[in-house]
Amino acid sequence: MEGIGVLYRRRRKVRRVSPARDSVDEGTERKSSLVDDAYEAMRTAIRDSTFAPGYQASEQEIANRLGMSRTPVHEAVIRLQAEGLVEVLPRKGILIVALSPDDLREIYDVVIAIEGRAAELIAALPQAERTANVKILDGWTDEMAAAEKRNDLQAWGNADSAFHTALIQGANNSRMSRIIQTVNDQSHRLRMLTLNLRRGLDASVAEHRRIAQSIRFGNPADAADAARQHRIRARDELLPLLARYGLKHL
């Protein structure tokens, strides 16, 4: 009987511990959710230059601007620093990292290689999957064309970014997606900062159509080439533009 009593008490202890454990799990989940929210809010503010390159502030100031508490912002900053979007300056606060033309060259080296491979992978998929991907790509390209007609550069830039995100997602390669995320955030910021200086936005629309068409017809080599040439042209247009206007930090 004594053995049964000990076992019963042990079972009661397990029951008493479970709610506390659940509470800890819920608390952890809430903290993780708050950190994710802070991360996305800061990332978006950096992408659209609400937090402009060179902007410097304390964690508390950033938290106040985002309407959040300092703790999740601190955790978000750690992630953003690992991605190269911010720099923590001891006793000086958080600095939004500016990009130089050399940074831009490196970004395009990565983007050209990965997006070319992504287009190649999608074009090699079965027809039904290719068609589904092309529908998404064409949808974003249509939005770009419509935005250009009404001279809405913000909408054009967002649709352009969404096209390239969809291209990577369609390749179904999680490592590729993780690698490209940071440089895409950086290239999106450059895109939005220089849209007013660029000409011939319709060229991007035509090049997107070519990428989608190559995927539609299941031609991996053409799709890879179209994606690569699209980004090469954008790089070769943007770098001289930065030099012409003396833009050394973006």
PDB file of C-alpha atoms in Angstrom:
ATOM      1  CA  MET A   1       0.000   0.000   0.000  1.00  0.00           C
ATOM      2  CA  GLU A   2       2.842   2.335   0.789  1.00  0.00           C
ATOM      3  CA  GLY A   3       4.202   1.854  -2.710  1.00  0.00           C
ATOM      4  CA  ILE A   4       0.803   2.812  -4.180  1.00  0.00           C
ATOM      5  CA  GLY A   5       0.732   5.942  -2.007  1.00  0.00           C
ATOM      6  CA  VAL A   6       4.139   7.019  -3.239  1.00  0.00           C
ATOM      7  CA  LEU A   7       3.067   6.441  -6.840  1.00  0.00           C
ATOM      8  CA  TYR A   8      -0.141   8.428  -6.284  1.00  0.00           C
ATOM      9  CA  ARG A   9       1.785  11.331  -4.812  1.00  0.00           C
ATOM     10  CA  ARG A  10       4.156  11.255  -7.768  1.00  0.00           C
ATOM     11  CA  ARG A  11       1.206  11.362 -10.142  1.00  0.00           C
ATOM     12  CA  ARG A  12      -0.269  14.290  -8.221  1.00  0.00           C
ATOM     13  CA  LYS A  13       3.065  16.080  -8.491  1.00  0.00           C
ATOM     14  CA  VAL A  14       3.040  15.587 -12.243  1.00  0.00           C
ATOM     15  CA  ARG A  15      -0.467  17.039 -12.416  1.00  0.00           C
ATOM     16  CA  ARG A  16       0.537  20.043 -10.335  1.00  0.00           C
ATOM     17  CA  VAL A  17       3.573  20.727 -12.526  1.00  0.00           C
ATOM     18  CA  SER A  18       1.712  20.562 -15.849  1.00  0.00           C
ATOM     19  CA  PRO A  19      -0.193  23.880 -15.540  1.00  0.00           C
ATOM     20  CA  ALA A  20       3.015  25.670 -14.625  1.00  0.00           C
ATOM     21  CA  ARG A  21       4.775  24.097 -17.571  1.00  0.00           C
ATOM     22  CA  ASP A  22       1.892  25.144 -19.814  1.00  0.00           C
ATOM     23  CA  SER A  23       2.179  28.645 -18.425  1.00  0.00           C
ATOM     24  CA  VAL A  24       5.895  28.717 -19.189  1.00  0.00           C
ATOM     25  CA  ASP A  25       5.246  27.466 -22.720  1.00  0.00           C
ATOM     26  CA  GLU A  26       2.579  30.108 -23.256  1.00  0.00           C
ATOM     27  CA  GLY A  27       4.906  32.784 -21.923  1.00  0.00           C
ATOM     28  CA  THR A  28       7.664  31.617 -24.262  1.00  0.00           C
ATOM     29  CA  GLU A  29       5.279  31.664 -27.198  1.00  0.00           C
ATOM     30  CA  ARG A  30       4.105  35.177 -26.341  1.00  0.00           C
ATOM     31  CA  LYS A  31       7.705  36.390 -26.073  1.00  0.00           C
ATOM     32  CA  SER A  32       8.572  34.762 -29.401  1.00  0.00           C
ATOM     33  CA  SER A  33       5.536  36.371 -31.019  1.00  0.00           C
ATOM     34  CA  LEU A  34       6.472  39.810 -29.695  1.00  0.00           C
ATOM     35  CA  VAL A  35      10.036  39.402 -30.949  1.00  0.00           C
ATOM     36  CA  ASP A  36       8.755  38.316 -34.368  1.00  0.00           C
ATOM     37  CA  ASP A  37       6.467  41.355 -34.463  1.00  0.00           C
ATOM     38  CA  ALA A  38       9.336  43.675 -33.528  1.00  0.00           C
ATOM     39  CA  TYR A  39      11.589  42.046 -36.121  1.00  0.00           C
ATOM     40  CA  GLU A  40       9.025  42.423 -38.914  1.00  0.00           C
ATOM     41  CA  ALA A  41       8.239  46.009 -37.916  1.00  0.00           C
ATOM     42  CA  MET A  42      11.911  47.012 -37.906  1.00  0.00           C
ATOM     43  CA  ARG A  43      12.667  45.077 -41.098  1.00  0.00           C
ATOM     44  CA  THR A  44       9.784  46.784 -42.897  1.00  0.00           C
ATOM     45  CA  ALA A  45      10.858  50.204 -41.631  1.00  0.00           C
ATOM     46  CA  ILE A  46      14.374  49.559 -42.945  1.00  0.00           C
ATOM     47  CA  ARG A  47      13.136  48.192 -46.281  1.00  0.00           C
ATOM     48  CA  ASP A  48      10.947  51.207 -47.013  1.00  0.00           C
ATOM     49  CA  SER A  49      13.486  53.653 -45.494  1.00  0.00           C
ATOM     50  CA  THR A  50      11.207  54.824 -42.698  1.00  0.00           C
ATOM     51  CA  PHE A  51      14.391  54.059 -40.782  1.00  0.00           C
ATOM     52  CA  ALA A  52      16.693  55.580 -43.379  1.00  0.00           C
ATOM     53  CA  PRO A  53      20.310  54.512 -43.989  1.00  0.00           C
ATOM     54  CA  GLY A  54      22.503  56.176 -41.386  1.00  0.00           C
ATOM     55  CA  TYR A  55      19.635  56.649 -38.927  1.00  0.00           C
ATOM     56  CA  GLN A  56      20.890  56.111 -35.384  1.00  0.00           C
ATOM     57  CA  ALA A  57      18.851  55.775 -32.213  1.00  0.00           C
ATOM     58  CA  SER A  58      18.745  53.970 -28.899  1.00  0.00           C
ATOM     59  CA  GLU A  59      16.739  50.787 -28.501  1.00  0.00           C
ATOM     60  CA  GLN A  60      14.243  52.725 -26.396  1.00  0.00           C
ATOM     61  CA  GLU A  61      13.802  55.381 -29.075  1.00  0.00           C
ATOM     62  CA  ILE A  62      13.224  52.722 -31.716  1.00  0.00           C
ATOM     63  CA  ALA A  63      10.789  50.925 -29.428  1.00  0.00           C
ATOM     64  CA  ASN A  64       8.878  54.176 -28.894  1.00  0.00           C
ATOM     65  CA  ARG A  65       8.661  54.816 -32.635  1.00  0.00           C
ATOM     66  CA  LEU A  66       7.348  51.306 -33.211  1.00  0.00           C
ATOM     67  CA  GLY A  67       4.959  51.485 -30.265  1.00  0.00           C
ATOM     68  CA  MET A  68       6.594  48.454 -28.646  1.00  0.00           C
ATOM     69  CA  SER A  69       8.471  47.615 -25.474  1.00  0.00           C
ATOM     70  CA  ARG A  70      12.253  47.557 -25.432  1.00  0.00           C
ATOM     71  CA  THR A  71      12.827  43.838 -24.766  1.00  0.00           C
ATOM     72  CA  PRO A  72      11.445  42.426 -28.053  1.00  0.00           C
ATOM     73  CA  VAL A  73      13.149  45.250 -29.947  1.00  0.00           C
ATOM     74  CA  HIS A  74      16.465  44.246 -28.355  1.00  0.00           C
ATOM     75  CA  GLU A  75      15.981  40.639 -29.515  1.00  0.00           C
ATOM     76  CA  ALA A  76      14.952  41.804 -32.995  1.00  0.00           C
ATOM     77  CA  VAL A  77      18.061  43.961 -33.273  1.00  0.00           C
ATOM     78  CA  ILE A  78      20.260  40.913 -32.656  1.00  0.00           C
ATOM     79  CA  ARG A  79      18.637  39.148 -35.629  1.00  0.00           C
ATOM     80  CA  LEU A  80      18.840  42.203 -37.860  1.00  0.00           C
ATOM     81  CA  GLN A  81      22.511  42.709 -37.026  1.00  0.00           C
ATOM     82  CA  ALA A  82      23.245  39.109 -38.046  1.00  0.00           C
ATOM     83  CA  GLU A  83      21.560  39.891 -41.382  1.00  0.00           C
ATOM     84  CA  GLY A  84      23.681  42.989 -41.911  1.00  0.00           C
ATOM     85  CA  LEU A  85      20.810  45.482 -41.766  1.00  0.00           C
ATOM     86  CA  VAL A  86      21.787  47.195 -38.512  1.00  0.00           C
ATOM     87  CA  GLU A  87      24.909  47.668 -36.427  1.00  0.00           C
ATOM     88  CA  VAL A  88      24.970  47.862 -32.644  1.00  0.00           C
ATOM     89  CA  LEU A  89      27.260  50.674 -31.512  1.00  0.00           C
ATOM     90  CA  PRO A  90      28.327  50.287 -27.864  1.00  0.00           C
ATOM     91  CA  ARG A  91      26.919  53.144 -25.773  1.00  0.00           C
ATOM     92  CA  LYS A  92      25.712  54.882 -28.947  1.00  0.00           C
ATOM     93  CA  GLY A  93      22.668  52.889 -29.950  1.00  0.00           C
ATOM     94  CA  ILE A  94      21.545  51.198 -33.163  1.00  0.00           C
ATOM     95  CA  LEU A  95      22.730  52.284 -36.601  1.00  0.00           C
ATOM     96  CA  ILE A  96      20.824  51.489 -39.796  1.00  0.00           C
ATOM     97  CA  VAL A  97      23.588  50.287 -42.098  1.00  0.00           C
ATOM     98  CA  ALA A  98      24.128  52.277 -45.289  1.00  0.00           C
ATOM     99  CA  LEU A  99      25.179  50.528 -48.492  1.00  0.00           C
ATOM    100  CA  SER A 100      27.951  51.578 -50.849  1.00  0.00           C
ATOM    101  CA  PRO A 101      28.280  50.902 -54.598  1.00  0.00           C
ATOM    102  CA  ASP A 102      30.663  48.056 -53.713  1.00  0.00           C
ATOM    103  CA  ASP A 103      27.975  46.569 -51.481  1.00  0.00           C
ATOM    104  CA  LEU A 104      25.571  46.851 -54.397  1.00  0.00           C
ATOM    105  CA  ARG A 105      27.931  44.921 -56.673  1.00  0.00           C
ATOM    106  CA  GLU A 106      28.175  42.127 -54.121  1.00  0.00           C
ATOM    107  CA  ILE A 107      24.398  42.051 -53.680  1.00  0.00           C
ATOM    108  CA  TYR A 108      23.862  41.707 -57.415  1.00  0.00           C
ATOM    109  CA  ASP A 109      26.490  38.955 -57.658  1.00  0.00           C
ATOM    110  CA  VAL A 110      24.390  36.915 -55.226  1.00  0.00           C
ATOM    111  CA  VAL A 111      21.033  37.807 -56.755  1.00  0.00           C
ATOM    112  CA  ILE A 112      22.132  37.087 -60.329  1.00  0.00           C
ATOM    113  CA  ALA A 113      23.363  33.619 -59.396  1.00  0.00           C
ATOM    114  CA  ILE A 114      20.458  32.586 -57.175  1.00  0.00           C
ATOM    115  CA  GLU A 115      17.580  33.980 -59.220  1.00  0.00           C
ATOM    116  CA  GLY A 116      18.981  32.455 -62.394  1.00  0.00           C
ATOM    117  CA  ARG A 117      19.054  29.070 -60.699  1.00  0.00           C
ATOM    118  CA  ALA A 118      15.578  29.582 -59.225  1.00  0.00           C
ATOM    119  CA  ALA A 119      14.077  30.298 -62.653  1.00  0.00           C
ATOM    120  CA  GLU A 120      15.866  27.238 -64.026  1.00  0.00           C
ATOM    121  CA  LEU A 121      14.437  25.020 -61.277  1.00  0.00           C
ATOM    122  CA  ILE A 122      10.873  26.274 -61.767  1.00  0.00           C
ATOM    123  CA  ALA A 123      11.079  25.785 -65.541  1.00  0.00           C
ATOM    124  CA  ALA A 124      12.030  22.133 -64.940  1.00  0.00           C
ATOM    125  CA  LEU A 125       8.898  21.428 -62.869  1.00  0.00           C
ATOM    126  CA  PRO A 126       5.890  19.514 -64.223  1.00  0.00           C
ATOM    127  CA  GLN A 127       3.516  21.593 -66.335  1.00  0.00           C
ATOM    128  CA  ALA A 128       0.835  22.041 -63.668  1.00  0.00           C
ATOM    129  CA  GLU A 129       3.372  23.433 -61.183  1.00  0.00           C
ATOM    130  CA  ARG A 130       4.941  25.660 -63.828  1.00  0.00           C
ATOM    131  CA  THR A 131       1.520  27.033 -64.727  1.00  0.00           C
ATOM    132  CA  ALA A 132       0.722  27.812 -61.088  1.00  0.00           C
ATOM    133  CA  ASN A 133       4.007  29.671 -60.681  1.00  0.00           C
ATOM    134  CA  VAL A 134       3.568  31.596 -63.926  1.00  0.00           C
ATOM    135  CA  LYS A 135       0.111  32.737 -62.817  1.00  0.00           C
ATOM    136  CA  ILE A 136       1.646  34.303 -59.705  1.00  0.00           C
ATOM    137  CA  LEU A 137       4.544  35.857 -61.619  1.00  0.00           C
ATOM    138  CA  ASP A 138       2.236  37.261 -64.293  1.00  0.00           C
ATOM    139  CA  GLY A 139      -0.031  38.699 -61.608  1.00  0.00           C
ATOM    140  CA  TRP A 140       2.781  40.711 -60.056  1.00  0.00           C
ATOM    141  CA  THR A 141       4.029  41.819 -63.469  1.00  0.00           C
ATOM    142  CA  ASP A 142       0.521  43.017 -64.353  1.00  0.00           C
ATOM    143  CA  GLU A 143       0.514  45.051 -61.144  1.00  0.00           C
ATOM    144  CA  MET A 144       3.841  46.601 -62.100  1.00  0.00           C
ATOM    145  CA  ALA A 145       2.516  47.586 -65.518  1.00  0.00           C
ATOM    146  CA  ALA A 146      -0.622  49.099 -63.999  1.00  0.00           C
ATOM    147  CA  ALA A 147       1.393  50.998 -61.387  1.00  0.00           C
ATOM    148  CA  GLU A 148       3.689  52.403 -64.063  1.00  0.00           C
ATOM    149  CA  LYS A 149       0.715  53.690 -66.059  1.00  0.00           C
ATOM    150  CA  ARG A 150      -0.578  55.640 -63.080  1.00  0.00           C
ATOM    151  CA  ASN A 151       2.977  56.693 -62.097  1.00  0.00           C
ATOM    152  CA  ASP A 152       2.745  55.005 -58.702  1.00  0.00           C
ATOM    153  CA  LEU A 153       6.399  54.252 -58.009  1.00  0.00           C
ATOM    154  CA  GLN A 154       5.764  52.858 -54.538  1.00  0.00           C
ATOM    155  CA  ALA A 155       3.298  50.281 -55.860  1.00  0.00           C
ATOM    156  CA  TRP A 156       5.622  49.490 -58.779  1.00  0.00           C
ATOM    157  CA  GLY A 157       8.521  48.826 -56.417  1.00  0.00           C
ATOM    158  CA  ASN A 158       6.436  46.648 -54.115  1.00  0.00           C
ATOM    159  CA  ALA A 159       5.099  44.579 -57.018  1.00  0.00           C
ATOM    160  CA  ASP A 160       8.606  44.216 -58.437  1.00  0.00           C
ATOM    161  CA  SER A 161       9.861  42.983 -55.063  1.00  0.00           C
ATOM    162  CA  ALA A 162       6.936  40.552 -54.814  1.00  0.00           C
ATOM    163  CA  PHE A 163       7.754  39.138 -58.266  1.00  0.00           C
ATOM    164  CA  HIS A 164      11.313  38.336 -57.255  1.00  0.00           C
ATOM    165  CA  THR A 165      10.193  36.883 -53.934  1.00  0.00           C
ATOM    166  CA  ALA A 166       7.718  34.632 -55.771  1.00  0.00           C
ATOM    167  CA  LEU A 167      10.472  33.533 -58.148  1.00  0.00           C
ATOM    168  CA  ILE A 168      12.606  32.330 -55.240  1.00  0.00           C
ATOM    169  CA  GLN A 169       9.671  30.719 -53.419  1.00  0.00           C
ATOM    170  CA  GLY A 170       8.674  28.831 -56.543  1.00  0.00           C
ATOM    171  CA  ALA A 171      12.007  27.019 -56.587  1.00  0.00           C
ATOM    172  CA  ASN A 172      11.057  25.226 -53.335  1.00  0.00           C
ATOM    173  CA  ASN A 173      14.566  25.492 -51.925  1.00  0.00           C
ATOM    174  CA  SER A 174      14.510  26.608 -48.294  1.00  0.00           C
ATOM    175  CA  ARG A 175      18.235  27.304 -48.121  1.00  0.00           C
ATOM    176  CA  MET A 176      18.043  29.439 -51.227  1.00  0.00           C
ATOM    177  CA  SER A 177      15.193  31.402 -49.637  1.00  0.00           C
ATOM    178  CA  ARG A 178      17.137  32.028 -46.435  1.00  0.00           C
ATOM    179  CA  ILE A 179      20.268  33.143 -48.270  1.00  0.00           C
ATOM    180  CA  ILE A 180      18.420  35.542 -50.535  1.00  0.00           C
ATOM    181  CA  GLN A 181      16.230  37.189 -47.882  1.00  0.00           C
ATOM    182  CA  THR A 182      18.840  39.585 -46.548  1.00  0.00           C
ATOM    183  CA  VAL A 183      20.165  40.724 -49.912  1.00  0.00           C
ATOM    184  CA  ASN A 184      16.587  41.099 -51.151  1.00  0.00           C
ATOM    185  CA  ASP A 185      15.827  43.397 -48.220  1.00  0.00           C
ATOM    186  CA  GLN A 186      18.893  45.437 -49.104  1.00  0.00           C
ATOM    187  CA  SER A 187      18.190  45.511 -52.854  1.00  0.00           C
ATOM    188  CA  HIS A 188      14.561  46.487 -52.199  1.00  0.00           C
ATOM    189  CA  ARG A 189      15.731  49.484 -50.185  1.00  0.00           C
ATOM    190  CA  LEU A 190      18.075  50.509 -52.992  1.00  0.00           C
ATOM    191  CA  ARG A 191      15.262  50.025 -55.496  1.00  0.00           C
ATOM    192  CA  MET A 192      12.898  52.286 -53.575  1.00  0.00           C
ATOM    193  CA  LEU A 193      15.549  54.958 -52.952  1.00  0.00           C
ATOM    194  CA  THR A 194      16.508  55.208 -56.636  1.00  0.00           C
ATOM    195  CA  LEU A 195      13.165  54.770 -58.420  1.00  0.00           C
ATOM    196  CA  ASN A 196      12.788  58.504 -58.963  1.00  0.00           C
ATOM    197  CA  LEU A 197      16.149  58.585 -60.717  1.00  0.00           C
ATOM    198  CA  ARG A 198      15.635  55.605 -63.004  1.00  0.00           C
ATOM    199  CA  ARG A 199      14.153  55.605 -66.485  1.00  0.00           C
ATOM    200  CA  GLY A 200      12.557  52.930 -68.613  1.00  0.00           C
ATOM    201  CA  LEU A 201      10.729  50.953 -65.944  1.00  0.00           C
ATOM    202  CA  ASP A 202       8.847  49.227 -68.755  1.00  0.00           C
ATOM    203  CA  ALA A 203      12.063  47.298 -69.511  1.00  0.00           C
ATOM    204  CA  SER A 204      11.642  45.414 -66.234  1.00  0.00           C
ATOM    205  CA  VAL A 205       8.064  44.535 -67.127  1.00  0.00           C
ATOM    206  CA  ALA A 206       9.154  43.139 -70.507  1.00  0.00           C
ATOM    207  CA  GLU A 207      11.976  41.159 -68.894  1.00  0.00           C
ATOM    208  CA  HIS A 208       9.631  39.710 -66.292  1.00  0.00           C
ATOM    209  CA  ARG A 209       7.348  38.596 -69.129  1.00  0.00           C
ATOM    210  CA  ARG A 210      10.276  36.811 -70.770  1.00  0.00           C
ATOM    211  CA  ILE A 211      11.161  34.987 -67.538  1.00  0.00           C
ATOM    212  CA  ALA A 212       7.567  33.843 -67.057  1.00  0.00           C
ATOM    213  CA  GLN A 213       7.258  32.809 -70.710  1.00  0.00           C
ATOM    214  CA  SER A 214      10.381  30.656 -70.533  1.00  0.00           C
ATOM    215  CA  ILE A 215       9.030  28.976 -67.417  1.00  0.00           C
ATOM    216  CA  ARG A 216       5.622  28.472 -69.040  1.00  0.00           C
ATOM    217  CA  PHE A 217       7.187  26.600 -71.966  1.00  0.00           C
ATOM    218  CA  GLY A 218       9.418  24.536 -69.687  1.00  0.00           C
ATOM    219  CA  ASN A 219      12.723  25.847 -70.994  1.00  0.00           C
ATOM    220  CA  PRO A 220      15.179  25.884 -68.044  1.00  0.00           C
ATOM    221  CA  ALA A 221      18.133  27.302 -69.983  1.00  0.00           C
ATOM    222  CA  ASP A 222      16.124  30.224 -71.357  1.00  0.00           C
ATOM    223  CA  ALA A 223      14.525  30.893 -67.972  1.00  0.00           C
ATOM    224  CA  ALA A 224      17.913  30.982 -66.248  1.00  0.00           C
ATOM    225  CA  ASP A 225      19.327  33.297 -68.898  1.00  0.00           C
ATOM    226  CA  ALA A 226      16.298  35.614 -68.790  1.00  0.00           C
ATOM    227  CA  ALA A 227      16.488  35.924 -65.011  1.00  0.00           C
ATOM    228  CA  ARG A 228      20.235  36.539 -65.049  1.00  0.00           C
ATOM    229  CA  GLN A 229      20.132  39.089 -67.862  1.00  0.00           C
ATOM    230  CA  HIS A 230      17.313  40.964 -66.130  1.00  0.00           C
ATOM    231  CA  ARG A 231      19.378  41.473 -62.997  1.00  0.00           C
ATOM    232  CA  ILE A 232      22.579  42.199 -64.939  1.00  0.00           C
ATOM    233  CA  ARG A 233      20.822  44.985 -66.838  1.00  0.00           C
ATOM    234  CA  ALA A 234      19.453  46.444 -63.601  1.00  0.00           C
ATOM    235  CA  ARG A 235      22.928  46.394 -62.033  1.00  0.00           C
ATOM    236  CA  ASP A 236      24.556  47.972 -65.080  1.00  0.00           C
ATOM    237  CA  GLU A 237      21.915  50.698 -65.080  1.00  0.00           C
ATOM    238  CA  LEU A 238      22.027  51.414 -61.370  1.00  0.00           C
ATOM    239  CA  LEU A 239      25.775  51.579 -60.681  1.00  0.00           C
ATOM    240  CA  PRO A 240      26.488  54.375 -63.208  1.00  0.00           C
ATOM    241  CA  LEU A 241      23.423  56.179 -61.893  1.00  0.00           C
ATOM    242  CA  LEU A 242      24.851  56.196 -58.386  1.00  0.00           C
ATOM    243  CA  ALA A 243      28.176  57.476 -59.713  1.00  0.00           C
ATOM    244  CA  ARG A 244      26.477  60.199 -61.763  1.00  0.00           C
ATOM    245  CA  TYR A 245      24.635  61.570 -58.754  1.00  0.00           C
ATOM    246  CA  GLY A 246      27.539  61.036 -56.357  1.00  0.00           C
ATOM    247  CA  LEU A 247      25.557  58.657 -54.172  1.00  0.00           C
ATOM    248  CA  LYS A 248      28.145  56.795 -52.125  1.00  0.00           C
ATOM    249  CA  HIS A 249      25.968  55.688 -49.230  1.00  0.00           C
ATOM    250  CA  LEU A 250      22.379  54.435 -49.512  1.00  0.00           C
TER     251      LEU A 250
END
